[in-house]
mmCIF file of C-alpha atoms in Angstrom:
data_model
loop_
_atom_site.group_PDB
_atom_site.id
_atom_site.type_symbol
_atom_site.label_atom_id
_atom_site.label_comp_id
_atom_site.label_asym_id
_atom_site.label_seq_id
_atom_site.Cartn_x
_atom_site.Cartn_y
_atom_site.Cartn_z
ATOM 1 C CA MET A 1 4.768 -12.054 -10.726
ATOM 2 C CA LEU A 2 5.412 -14.590 -8.010
ATOM 3 C CA VAL A 3 5.909 -18.033 -9.045
ATOM 4 C CA ARG A 4 7.037 -19.270 -5.564
ATOM 5 C CA LEU A 5 6.219 -18.083 -2.061
ATOM 6 C CA ALA A 6 7.518 -19.637 1.204
ATOM 7 C CA LEU A 7 6.658 -18.655 4.722
ATOM 8 C CA SER A 8 8.556 -19.751 7.788
ATOM 9 C CA ASP A 9 7.086 -19.191 11.306
ATOM 10 C CA PHE A 10 5.011 -16.410 9.814
ATOM 11 C CA ARG A 11 1.636 -15.653 11.629
ATOM 12 C CA ASN A 12 0.035 -19.239 11.937
ATOM 13 C CA HIS A 13 1.975 -20.669 9.091
ATOM 14 C CA ALA A 14 5.135 -22.897 10.664
ATOM 15 C CA ASP A 15 6.092 -23.779 6.996
ATOM 16 C CA ALA A 16 4.266 -23.214 3.914
ATOM 17 C CA VAL A 17 4.946 -23.149 0.200
ATOM 18 C CA ILE A 18 2.832 -21.861 -2.531
ATOM 19 C CA GLU A 19 3.624 -21.862 -6.353
ATOM 20 C CA PRO A 20 0.890 -19.730 -7.875
ATOM 21 C CA GLY A 21 0.165 -19.005 -11.523
ATOM 22 C CA PRO A 22 0.364 -15.839 -13.218
ATOM 23 C CA GLY A 23 -3.319 -14.671 -12.967
ATOM 24 C CA PHE A 24 -5.769 -15.328 -10.113
ATOM 25 C CA VAL A 25 -4.837 -16.757 -6.927
ATOM 26 C CA ALA A 26 -7.890 -17.552 -4.856
ATOM 27 C CA LEU A 27 -7.547 -18.402 -1.194
ATOM 28 C CA THR A 28 -10.645 -20.052 0.644
ATOM 29 C CA GLY A 29 -11.070 -21.150 4.194
ATOM 30 C CA GLU A 30 -12.845 -20.454 7.402
ATOM 31 C CA ASN A 31 -12.356 -17.062 9.514
ATOM 32 C CA GLY A 32 -8.966 -17.206 11.280
ATOM 33 C CA ALA A 33 -7.487 -19.964 8.861
ATOM 34 C CA GLY A 34 -4.680 -17.776 7.853
ATOM 35 C CA LYS A 35 -5.950 -16.657 4.557
ATOM 36 C CA THR A 36 -5.130 -12.769 5.260
ATOM 37 C CA ASN A 37 -1.862 -13.906 6.683
ATOM 38 C CA VAL A 38 -0.698 -15.179 3.327
ATOM 39 C CA LEU A 39 -1.757 -11.763 1.856
ATOM 40 C CA GLU A 40 0.223 -9.791 4.578
ATOM 41 C CA ALA A 41 3.356 -12.014 3.771
ATOM 42 C CA VAL A 42 3.221 -11.067 0.013
ATOM 43 C CA SER A 43 2.706 -7.431 1.013
ATOM 44 C CA LEU A 44 6.177 -7.477 3.096
ATOM 45 C CA LEU A 45 7.920 -7.946 -0.341
ATOM 46 C CA ALA A 46 7.246 -4.050 -0.696
ATOM 47 C CA PRO A 47 8.596 -1.233 1.377
ATOM 48 C CA GLY A 48 6.726 -0.783 4.842
ATOM 49 C CA ARG A 49 5.198 -2.833 7.225
ATOM 50 C CA GLY A 50 2.534 -4.494 5.163
ATOM 51 C CA LEU A 51 -1.219 -4.492 4.749
ATOM 52 C CA ARG A 52 -1.838 -4.626 8.657
ATOM 53 C CA ARG A 53 1.152 -2.136 9.533
ATOM 54 C CA ALA A 54 1.777 -4.689 12.196
ATOM 55 C CA THR A 55 4.930 -4.790 14.360
ATOM 56 C CA PHE A 56 7.594 -7.260 13.212
ATOM 57 C CA PRO A 57 7.403 -9.258 16.673
ATOM 58 C CA ALA A 58 3.538 -9.488 16.233
ATOM 59 C CA MET A 59 4.033 -11.215 12.732
ATOM 60 C CA ALA A 60 6.244 -14.180 14.186
ATOM 61 C CA ARG A 61 4.398 -17.225 14.816
ATOM 62 C CA GLN A 62 3.181 -17.683 18.617
ATOM 63 C CA GLY A 63 5.125 -20.689 20.038
ATOM 64 C CA GLY A 64 7.765 -20.475 17.410
ATOM 65 C CA PRO A 65 11.567 -19.405 17.715
ATOM 66 C CA GLY A 66 10.593 -15.545 17.685
ATOM 67 C CA GLY A 67 11.489 -14.722 14.085
ATOM 68 C CA PHE A 68 10.106 -15.390 10.650
ATOM 69 C CA GLY A 69 10.865 -15.391 7.080
ATOM 70 C CA VAL A 70 9.257 -14.724 3.833
ATOM 71 C CA ALA A 71 10.822 -15.557 0.398
ATOM 72 C CA ALA A 72 9.486 -15.166 -2.983
ATOM 73 C CA THR A 73 10.851 -16.142 -6.501
ATOM 74 C CA LEU A 74 9.540 -13.973 -9.299
ATOM 75 C CA ILE A 75 9.581 -14.585 -13.202
ATOM 76 C CA GLY A 76 12.982 -14.584 -14.302
ATOM 77 C CA ASP A 77 14.309 -16.100 -11.180
ATOM 78 C CA ALA A 78 14.966 -12.893 -9.258
ATOM 79 C CA THR A 79 14.614 -13.796 -5.518
ATOM 80 C CA LEU A 80 13.268 -11.471 -2.769
ATOM 81 C CA GLY A 81 13.414 -12.360 1.042
ATOM 82 C CA THR A 82 12.353 -10.359 4.279
ATOM 83 C CA GLY A 83 12.030 -11.142 7.961
ATOM 84 C CA VAL A 84 13.678 -10.885 11.464
ATOM 85 C CA GLN A 85 15.766 -12.958 13.375
ATOM 86 C CA PRO A 86 15.297 -14.314 16.807
ATOM 87 C CA GLY A 87 16.710 -12.073 19.398
ATOM 88 C CA ALA A 88 16.254 -9.015 17.048
ATOM 89 C CA PRO A 89 12.638 -8.567 16.410
ATOM 90 C CA GLU A 90 12.492 -5.233 15.186
ATOM 91 C CA ARG A 91 15.395 -5.068 12.904
ATOM 92 C CA ARG A 92 14.005 -6.046 9.666
ATOM 93 C CA LEU A 93 16.081 -8.012 7.099
ATOM 94 C CA VAL A 94 15.808 -7.796 3.321
ATOM 95 C CA ARG A 95 17.667 -9.666 0.771
ATOM 96 C CA VAL A 96 17.539 -9.167 -3.025
ATOM 97 C CA ASN A 97 18.919 -12.060 -5.142
ATOM 98 C CA GLY A 98 20.647 -13.227 -2.183
ATOM 99 C CA ALA A 99 22.350 -9.870 -1.263
ATOM 100 C CA ALA A 100 21.436 -7.446 1.645
ATOM 101 C CA ALA A 101 19.499 -4.644 0.627
ATOM 102 C CA PRO A 102 17.278 -1.687 1.986
ATOM 103 C CA ALA A 103 13.560 -2.083 2.262
ATOM 104 C CA THR A 104 13.153 0.602 -0.562
ATOM 105 C CA ALA A 105 14.944 -1.660 -2.989
ATOM 106 C CA LEU A 106 11.957 -4.023 -3.134
ATOM 107 C CA ALA A 107 9.878 -1.456 -4.961
ATOM 108 C CA GLU A 108 12.077 -1.887 -8.096
ATOM 109 C CA TRP A 109 10.934 -5.300 -8.289
ATOM 110 C CA LEU A 110 7.496 -5.691 -7.466
ATOM 111 C CA ALA A 111 4.443 -3.199 -7.559
ATOM 112 C CA VAL A 112 2.098 -4.312 -4.715
ATOM 113 C CA LEU A 113 -1.304 -2.777 -3.683
ATOM 114 C CA TRP A 114 -3.885 -4.154 -1.644
ATOM 115 C CA LEU A 115 -7.433 -3.651 -0.507
ATOM 116 C CA THR A 116 -8.758 -4.792 2.567
ATOM 117 C CA PRO A 117 -12.055 -4.494 4.801
ATOM 118 C CA ALA A 118 -10.214 -2.074 6.999
ATOM 119 C CA MET A 119 -9.857 0.226 4.327
ATOM 120 C CA ASP A 120 -13.634 0.506 3.760
ATOM 121 C CA ARG A 121 -13.497 3.412 6.325
ATOM 122 C CA LEU A 122 -10.538 5.321 4.285
ATOM 123 C CA PHE A 123 -12.698 8.170 3.566
ATOM 124 C CA ALA A 124 -13.759 8.790 7.068
ATOM 125 C CA GLU A 125 -10.205 8.293 8.364
ATOM 126 C CA PRO A 126 -7.625 11.258 9.170
ATOM 127 C CA ALA A 127 -5.905 12.518 6.073
ATOM 128 C CA SER A 128 -2.674 10.473 6.981
ATOM 129 C CA GLU A 129 -4.424 7.277 6.043
ATOM 130 C CA ARG A 130 -5.324 8.622 2.429
ATOM 131 C CA ARG A 131 -1.734 9.960 2.130
ATOM 132 C CA ARG A 132 -0.352 6.576 2.848
ATOM 133 C CA PHE A 133 -2.740 5.054 0.231
ATOM 134 C CA LEU A 134 -1.699 7.565 -2.153
ATOM 135 C CA ASP A 135 1.852 6.851 -1.571
ATOM 136 C CA ARG A 136 1.358 3.048 -2.202
ATOM 137 C CA LEU A 137 -0.268 3.842 -5.598
ATOM 138 C CA THR A 138 2.629 6.277 -6.453
ATOM 139 C CA LEU A 139 5.364 3.782 -5.460
ATOM 140 C CA ALA A 140 3.853 1.059 -7.690
ATOM 141 C CA LEU A 141 4.604 3.847 -10.479
ATOM 142 C CA GLU A 142 7.756 5.362 -9.347
ATOM 143 C CA PRO A 143 9.986 3.143 -7.281
ATOM 144 C CA GLY A 144 12.168 6.101 -6.239
ATOM 145 C CA HIS A 145 9.258 7.639 -4.555
ATOM 146 C CA ALA A 146 10.031 5.735 -1.191
ATOM 147 C CA GLY A 147 13.336 7.061 -1.103
ATOM 148 C CA HIS A 148 12.373 10.620 -1.314
ATOM 149 C CA ALA A 149 9.466 10.172 1.374
ATOM 150 C CA THR A 150 11.962 8.446 3.907
ATOM 151 C CA ARG A 151 14.520 11.283 3.539
ATOM 152 C CA TYR A 152 11.758 13.973 3.931
ATOM 153 C CA GLU A 153 10.383 12.240 6.977
ATOM 154 C CA THR A 154 13.886 11.728 8.497
ATOM 155 C CA ALA A 155 14.698 15.519 7.898
ATOM 156 C CA MET A 156 11.429 16.545 9.397
ATOM 157 C CA ARG A 157 11.857 14.436 12.522
ATOM 158 C CA GLU A 158 15.313 15.832 13.084
ATOM 159 C CA ARG A 159 14.036 19.372 12.573
ATOM 160 C CA ASN A 160 11.203 19.020 15.072
ATOM 161 C CA ARG A 161 13.580 17.445 17.616
ATOM 162 C CA LEU A 162 15.919 20.584 17.196
ATOM 163 C CA LEU A 163 13.002 23.050 17.469
ATOM 164 C CA ALA A 164 11.914 21.153 20.745
ATOM 165 C CA ASP A 165 14.996 21.415 22.629
ATOM 166 C CA GLU A 166 15.546 24.028 25.101
ATOM 167 C CA ALA A 167 18.970 25.158 23.948
ATOM 168 C CA PRO A 168 18.529 27.230 20.747
ATOM 169 C CA ALA A 169 19.061 25.201 17.727
ATOM 170 C CA ASP A 170 22.075 26.021 15.146
ATOM 171 C CA PRO A 171 20.455 28.049 12.473
ATOM 172 C CA GLN A 172 22.799 26.529 9.882
ATOM 173 C CA TRP A 173 21.762 23.167 10.744
ATOM 174 C CA LEU A 174 18.113 24.014 10.832
ATOM 175 C CA ALA A 175 18.667 25.699 7.118
ATOM 176 C CA ALA A 176 20.366 22.487 5.989
ATOM 177 C CA LEU A 177 17.471 20.288 7.298
ATOM 178 C CA GLU A 178 14.867 22.502 5.663
ATOM 179 C CA ALA A 179 16.747 22.619 2.437
ATOM 180 C CA ARG A 180 16.859 18.855 2.497
ATOM 181 C CA MET A 181 13.006 18.766 3.481
ATOM 182 C CA ALA A 182 12.373 21.261 0.238
ATOM 183 C CA GLU A 183 14.216 18.993 -2.181
ATOM 184 C CA HIS A 184 12.802 15.870 -1.189
ATOM 185 C CA GLY A 185 9.323 17.194 -0.420
ATOM 186 C CA ALA A 186 8.930 18.647 -4.049
ATOM 187 C CA ALA A 187 9.703 15.299 -5.352
ATOM 188 C CA VAL A 188 7.304 13.728 -3.151
ATOM 189 C CA ASP A 189 4.576 16.317 -4.166
ATOM 190 C CA ALA A 190 5.291 16.076 -7.862
ATOM 191 C CA ALA A 191 5.132 12.350 -7.701
ATOM 192 C CA ARG A 192 1.821 12.188 -6.129
ATOM 193 C CA ARG A 193 0.520 14.975 -8.472
ATOM 194 C CA ARG A 194 1.669 12.902 -11.449
ATOM 195 C CA THR A 195 -0.121 9.816 -9.971
ATOM 196 C CA VAL A 196 -3.482 11.676 -9.318
ATOM 197 C CA ALA A 197 -3.378 13.178 -12.934
ATOM 198 C CA ALA A 198 -2.728 9.692 -14.688
ATOM 199 C CA LEU A 199 -5.362 8.070 -12.572
ATOM 200 C CA SER A 200 -7.644 10.777 -13.305
ATOM 201 C CA ALA A 201 -6.952 10.102 -17.102
ATOM 202 C CA ILE A 202 -7.626 6.504 -16.890
ATOM 203 C CA VAL A 203 -10.910 7.029 -14.830
ATOM 204 C CA GLU A 204 -12.111 9.572 -17.479
ATOM 205 C CA SER A 205 -11.599 7.174 -20.317
ATOM 206 C CA ALA A 206 -12.308 3.916 -19.116
ATOM 207 C CA ASP A 207 -16.082 2.303 -18.730
ATOM 208 C CA PRO A 208 -16.827 2.141 -14.951
ATOM 209 C CA GLY A 209 -19.303 -0.682 -15.698
ATOM 210 C CA PRO A 210 -21.295 -1.154 -12.384
ATOM 211 C CA PHE A 211 -18.919 0.494 -10.177
ATOM 212 C CA ALA A 212 -18.815 4.269 -9.100
ATOM 213 C CA ARG A 213 -16.835 6.666 -10.889
ATOM 214 C CA PRO A 214 -14.416 8.871 -8.544
ATOM 215 C CA THR A 215 -13.027 12.184 -9.134
ATOM 216 C CA LEU A 216 -9.552 12.834 -7.796
ATOM 217 C CA ALA A 217 -7.630 15.732 -6.272
ATOM 218 C CA LEU A 218 -4.716 16.629 -3.978
ATOM 219 C CA ASP A 219 -5.463 19.171 -1.457
ATOM 220 C CA GLY A 220 -3.913 20.506 1.826
ATOM 221 C CA TRP A 221 -0.538 21.629 0.634
ATOM 222 C CA ALA A 222 -0.356 23.805 -2.742
ATOM 223 C CA GLY A 223 3.429 23.791 -2.998
ATOM 224 C CA GLY A 224 5.568 26.772 -3.392
ATOM 225 C CA ASP A 225 8.943 27.701 -1.579
ATOM 226 C CA LEU A 226 8.934 25.156 1.204
ATOM 227 C CA SER A 227 12.547 26.123 2.245
ATOM 228 C CA ARG A 228 11.368 29.580 2.696
ATOM 229 C CA ASP A 229 8.117 28.879 4.697
ATOM 230 C CA LEU A 230 9.841 26.476 7.008
ATOM 231 C CA ALA A 231 12.385 29.055 7.807
ATOM 232 C CA GLN A 232 9.741 31.675 8.568
ATOM 233 C CA GLY A 233 7.824 29.076 10.580
ATOM 234 C CA ARG A 234 10.369 28.055 13.099
ATOM 235 C CA GLY A 235 8.506 29.715 16.057
ATOM 236 C CA ARG A 236 5.177 28.671 15.043
ATOM 237 C CA ASP A 237 6.284 24.979 14.615
ATOM 238 C CA ALA A 238 8.146 25.099 17.716
ATOM 239 C CA ALA A 239 5.087 26.156 19.798
ATOM 240 C CA ALA A 240 2.818 23.441 17.916
ATOM 241 C CA GLY A 241 5.383 20.765 18.347
ATOM 242 C CA ARG A 242 5.269 19.619 14.641
ATOM 243 C CA THR A 243 5.878 20.929 11.295
ATOM 244 C CA LEU A 244 2.777 22.616 9.902
ATOM 245 C CA VAL A 245 3.471 23.028 6.348
ATOM 246 C CA GLY A 246 4.771 20.678 3.695
ATOM 247 C CA PRO A 247 3.557 17.752 1.564
ATOM 248 C CA HIS A 248 3.155 15.651 4.611
ATOM 249 C CA ARG A 249 -0.058 17.970 5.324
ATOM 250 C CA ALA A 250 -1.462 16.865 1.660
ATOM 251 C CA ASP A 251 -4.875 15.187 1.469
ATOM 252 C CA LEU A 252 -6.470 12.915 -1.314
ATOM 253 C CA ILE A 253 -9.638 14.415 -1.970
ATOM 254 C CA VAL A 254 -12.189 11.579 -3.573
ATOM 255 C CA THR A 255 -15.833 12.657 -5.073
ATOM 256 C CA HIS A 256 -18.496 10.570 -6.238
ATOM 257 C CA ARG A 257 -18.756 12.020 -9.732
ATOM 258 C CA ASP A 258 -22.359 11.150 -10.446
ATOM 259 C CA LYS A 259 -23.706 12.271 -7.416
ATOM 260 C CA ASP A 260 -21.083 15.297 -6.842
ATOM 261 C CA GLN A 261 -20.779 14.137 -3.440
ATOM 262 C CA PRO A 262 -17.614 13.735 -1.340
ATOM 263 C CA ALA A 263 -16.701 10.148 -0.768
ATOM 264 C CA ALA A 264 -16.594 10.641 3.068
ATOM 265 C CA LEU A 265 -20.608 11.343 2.781
ATOM 266 C CA CYS A 266 -21.414 8.462 0.468
ATOM 267 C CA SER A 267 -22.573 5.124 1.958
ATOM 268 C CA THR A 268 -20.284 2.396 2.787
ATOM 269 C CA GLY A 269 -21.139 0.354 -0.345
ATOM 270 C CA GLU A 270 -20.608 3.443 -2.412
ATOM 271 C CA GLN A 271 -17.290 4.028 -0.739
ATOM 272 C CA LYS A 272 -16.139 0.464 -1.440
ATOM 273 C CA ALA A 273 -17.236 1.157 -4.973
ATOM 274 C CA LEU A 274 -15.174 4.153 -5.272
ATOM 275 C CA LEU A 275 -12.265 2.285 -3.884
ATOM 276 C CA LEU A 276 -12.512 -0.456 -6.071
ATOM 277 C CA SER A 277 -12.824 2.168 -9.107
ATOM 278 C CA ILE A 278 -9.493 3.566 -8.078
ATOM 279 C CA VAL A 279 -7.625 0.315 -7.544
ATOM 280 C CA LEU A 280 -8.999 -1.012 -11.063
ATOM 281 C CA ALA A 281 -7.682 2.146 -12.685
ATOM 282 C CA HIS A 282 -4.393 1.693 -11.075
ATOM 283 C CA ALA A 283 -4.062 -1.643 -12.190
ATOM 284 C CA ASP A 284 -4.791 -0.515 -15.693
ATOM 285 C CA LEU A 285 -2.362 2.212 -15.277
ATOM 286 C CA VAL A 286 0.541 0.162 -14.003
ATOM 287 C CA ALA A 287 0.001 -2.503 -16.671
ATOM 288 C CA ALA A 288 0.342 0.011 -19.303
ATOM 289 C CA THR A 289 3.190 2.049 -18.173
ATOM 290 C CA MET A 290 5.298 -0.156 -16.133
ATOM 291 C CA PRO A 291 7.917 -3.047 -17.057
ATOM 292 C CA HIS A 292 6.135 -5.488 -14.768
ATOM 293 C CA PRO A 293 2.389 -5.826 -14.044
ATOM 294 C CA PRO A 294 0.904 -5.259 -10.484
ATOM 295 C CA VAL A 295 0.440 -7.683 -7.791
ATOM 296 C CA LEU A 296 -2.891 -7.029 -6.293
ATOM 297 C CA LEU A 297 -4.000 -8.406 -2.815
ATOM 298 C CA LEU A 298 -7.906 -8.215 -2.313
ATOM 299 C CA ASP A 299 -8.928 -9.282 0.974
ATOM 300 C CA GLU A 300 -12.697 -10.467 1.089
ATOM 301 C CA VAL A 301 -13.137 -8.315 -1.906
ATOM 302 C CA ALA A 302 -16.070 -10.471 -3.243
ATOM 303 C CA ALA A 303 -17.977 -11.077 -0.058
ATOM 304 C CA HIS A 304 -20.215 -8.046 -0.399
ATOM 305 C CA LEU A 305 -20.691 -7.901 -4.166
ATOM 306 C CA ASP A 306 -23.644 -9.365 -5.974
ATOM 307 C CA PRO A 307 -22.876 -11.724 -8.884
ATOM 308 C CA LEU A 308 -23.225 -8.931 -11.509
ATOM 309 C CA ARG A 309 -20.464 -6.937 -9.838
ATOM 310 C CA ARG A 310 -18.265 -9.840 -8.916
ATOM 311 C CA ALA A 311 -18.180 -10.905 -12.675
ATOM 312 C CA ALA A 312 -17.607 -7.571 -13.871
ATOM 313 C CA LEU A 313 -14.755 -7.191 -11.262
ATOM 314 C CA PHE A 314 -13.219 -10.479 -12.362
ATOM 315 C CA GLU A 315 -13.519 -9.350 -15.896
ATOM 316 C CA ARG A 316 -11.717 -6.033 -15.455
ATOM 317 C CA LEU A 317 -8.874 -7.689 -13.358
ATOM 318 C CA ALA A 318 -8.144 -10.352 -16.010
ATOM 319 C CA GLY A 319 -4.713 -10.094 -17.670
ATOM 320 C CA LYS A 320 -3.904 -7.054 -15.273
ATOM 321 C CA GLY A 321 -1.279 -8.763 -13.306
ATOM 322 C CA GLN A 322 -1.209 -11.533 -10.410
ATOM 323 C CA VAL A 323 -4.384 -11.070 -8.303
ATOM 324 C CA TRP A 324 -4.656 -12.603 -5.001
ATOM 325 C CA MET A 325 -8.157 -13.010 -3.209
ATOM 326 C CA THR A 326 -9.299 -14.407 -0.172
ATOM 327 C CA GLY A 327 -12.865 -15.678 0.810
ATOM 328 C CA THR A 328 -14.639 -18.008 3.036
ATOM 329 C CA GLU A 329 -16.575 -19.847 0.240
ATOM 330 C CA GLU A 330 -15.331 -21.277 -3.151
ATOM 331 C CA ALA A 331 -18.543 -20.386 -4.643
ATOM 332 C CA LEU A 332 -17.357 -16.580 -4.457
ATOM 333 C CA PHE A 333 -14.829 -17.538 -7.146
ATOM 334 C CA ALA A 334 -17.002 -19.698 -9.442
ATOM 335 C CA GLU A 335 -16.780 -16.730 -12.325
ATOM 336 C CA LEU A 336 -12.938 -17.181 -12.375
ATOM 337 C CA PRO A 337 -11.199 -18.779 -15.168
ATOM 338 C CA ALA A 338 -10.049 -22.333 -15.289
ATOM 339 C CA ASP A 339 -6.570 -21.452 -15.099
ATOM 340 C CA ALA A 340 -6.951 -19.664 -11.780
ATOM 341 C CA THR A 341 -4.895 -21.056 -8.760
ATOM 342 C CA ARG A 342 -7.325 -22.122 -6.178
ATOM 343 C CA LEU A 343 -5.829 -23.042 -2.603
ATOM 344 C CA HIS A 344 -7.760 -24.021 0.591
ATOM 345 C CA VAL A 345 -6.309 -22.582 3.855
ATOM 346 C CA GLU A 346 -7.034 -24.278 7.301
ATOM 347 C CA HIS A 347 -5.349 -23.845 10.532
ATOM 348 C CA GLY A 348 -2.083 -22.687 8.761
ATOM 349 C CA HIS A 349 -1.801 -25.362 6.366
ATOM 350 C CA ILE A 350 -2.368 -24.692 2.533
ATOM 351 C CA THR A 351 -3.723 -27.202 0.171
ATOM 352 C CA ALA A 352 -5.425 -27.605 -3.208
ATOM 353 C CA PRO A 353 -9.237 -27.777 -2.808
#
């Protein structure tokens, strides 16, 4: 959990410090005040480009020096920091306990998951969006997942480049890349399947309350001898300009169990409820199996819930880790416990309400 968060020239926050408690952190303020920016900053304390997937130059404060910094102190006094320097806006720097580290090392310290309004269309988006969502779920349970995914993608890009060259590619070099893809691809696929199986078990045993109960499955790639399949498919992949087999073709399939209906065909409200059920099950799973509880970032999650579902949501989240939430009105968080951290955000300034 975070005990201190400091932002420097990040989005509309020139200089902000938050000292949150261990449970709920509620950020309220008008649209455009900078609430989601705070959540985005926390999301950068995990591998990747954060909950907006923005470029790093876009995160730097307009009118600022051109760089930005996000620093956090965790329970136990461990420190994490990330940002970019002026003059090198695309080069992300990461520090763990004061020492330089790769971004993948962040997953060893924090399990971060988020739910944003943009994700309401997750089930209507291409499969790549659901893979990214599943990988974030998996990363919180298996920090090594990020390294395997990165190595797989790197080897695949190099193989695609070689196949696209006019000159014939070195068969031995292609075979080496395909062996690397097979090794790390098997690890990626196995970790995803473990996550889906564990989440399914939690969903099966938990009381869904007023939220929809999802059924989860992994589709799109059945596994097998990837090294052989890649070798046999070189001509096909060269003609297509991309690799057509592998775990990068997988898809997370979600079904509304009570209606036996694919999530993509459900109403917007039902899709939101299915997503919430998955996130709640994941929070239960991380809290039960990992040495540290999750950090959940829920952007405008309460805005479209009736009082019954809001109260049920807060009850399910209590004790599951640190939960950061945003909303335009303080009344949305009236059901939170008395020890919740409540903050007001206005024009990049953060104060107690």
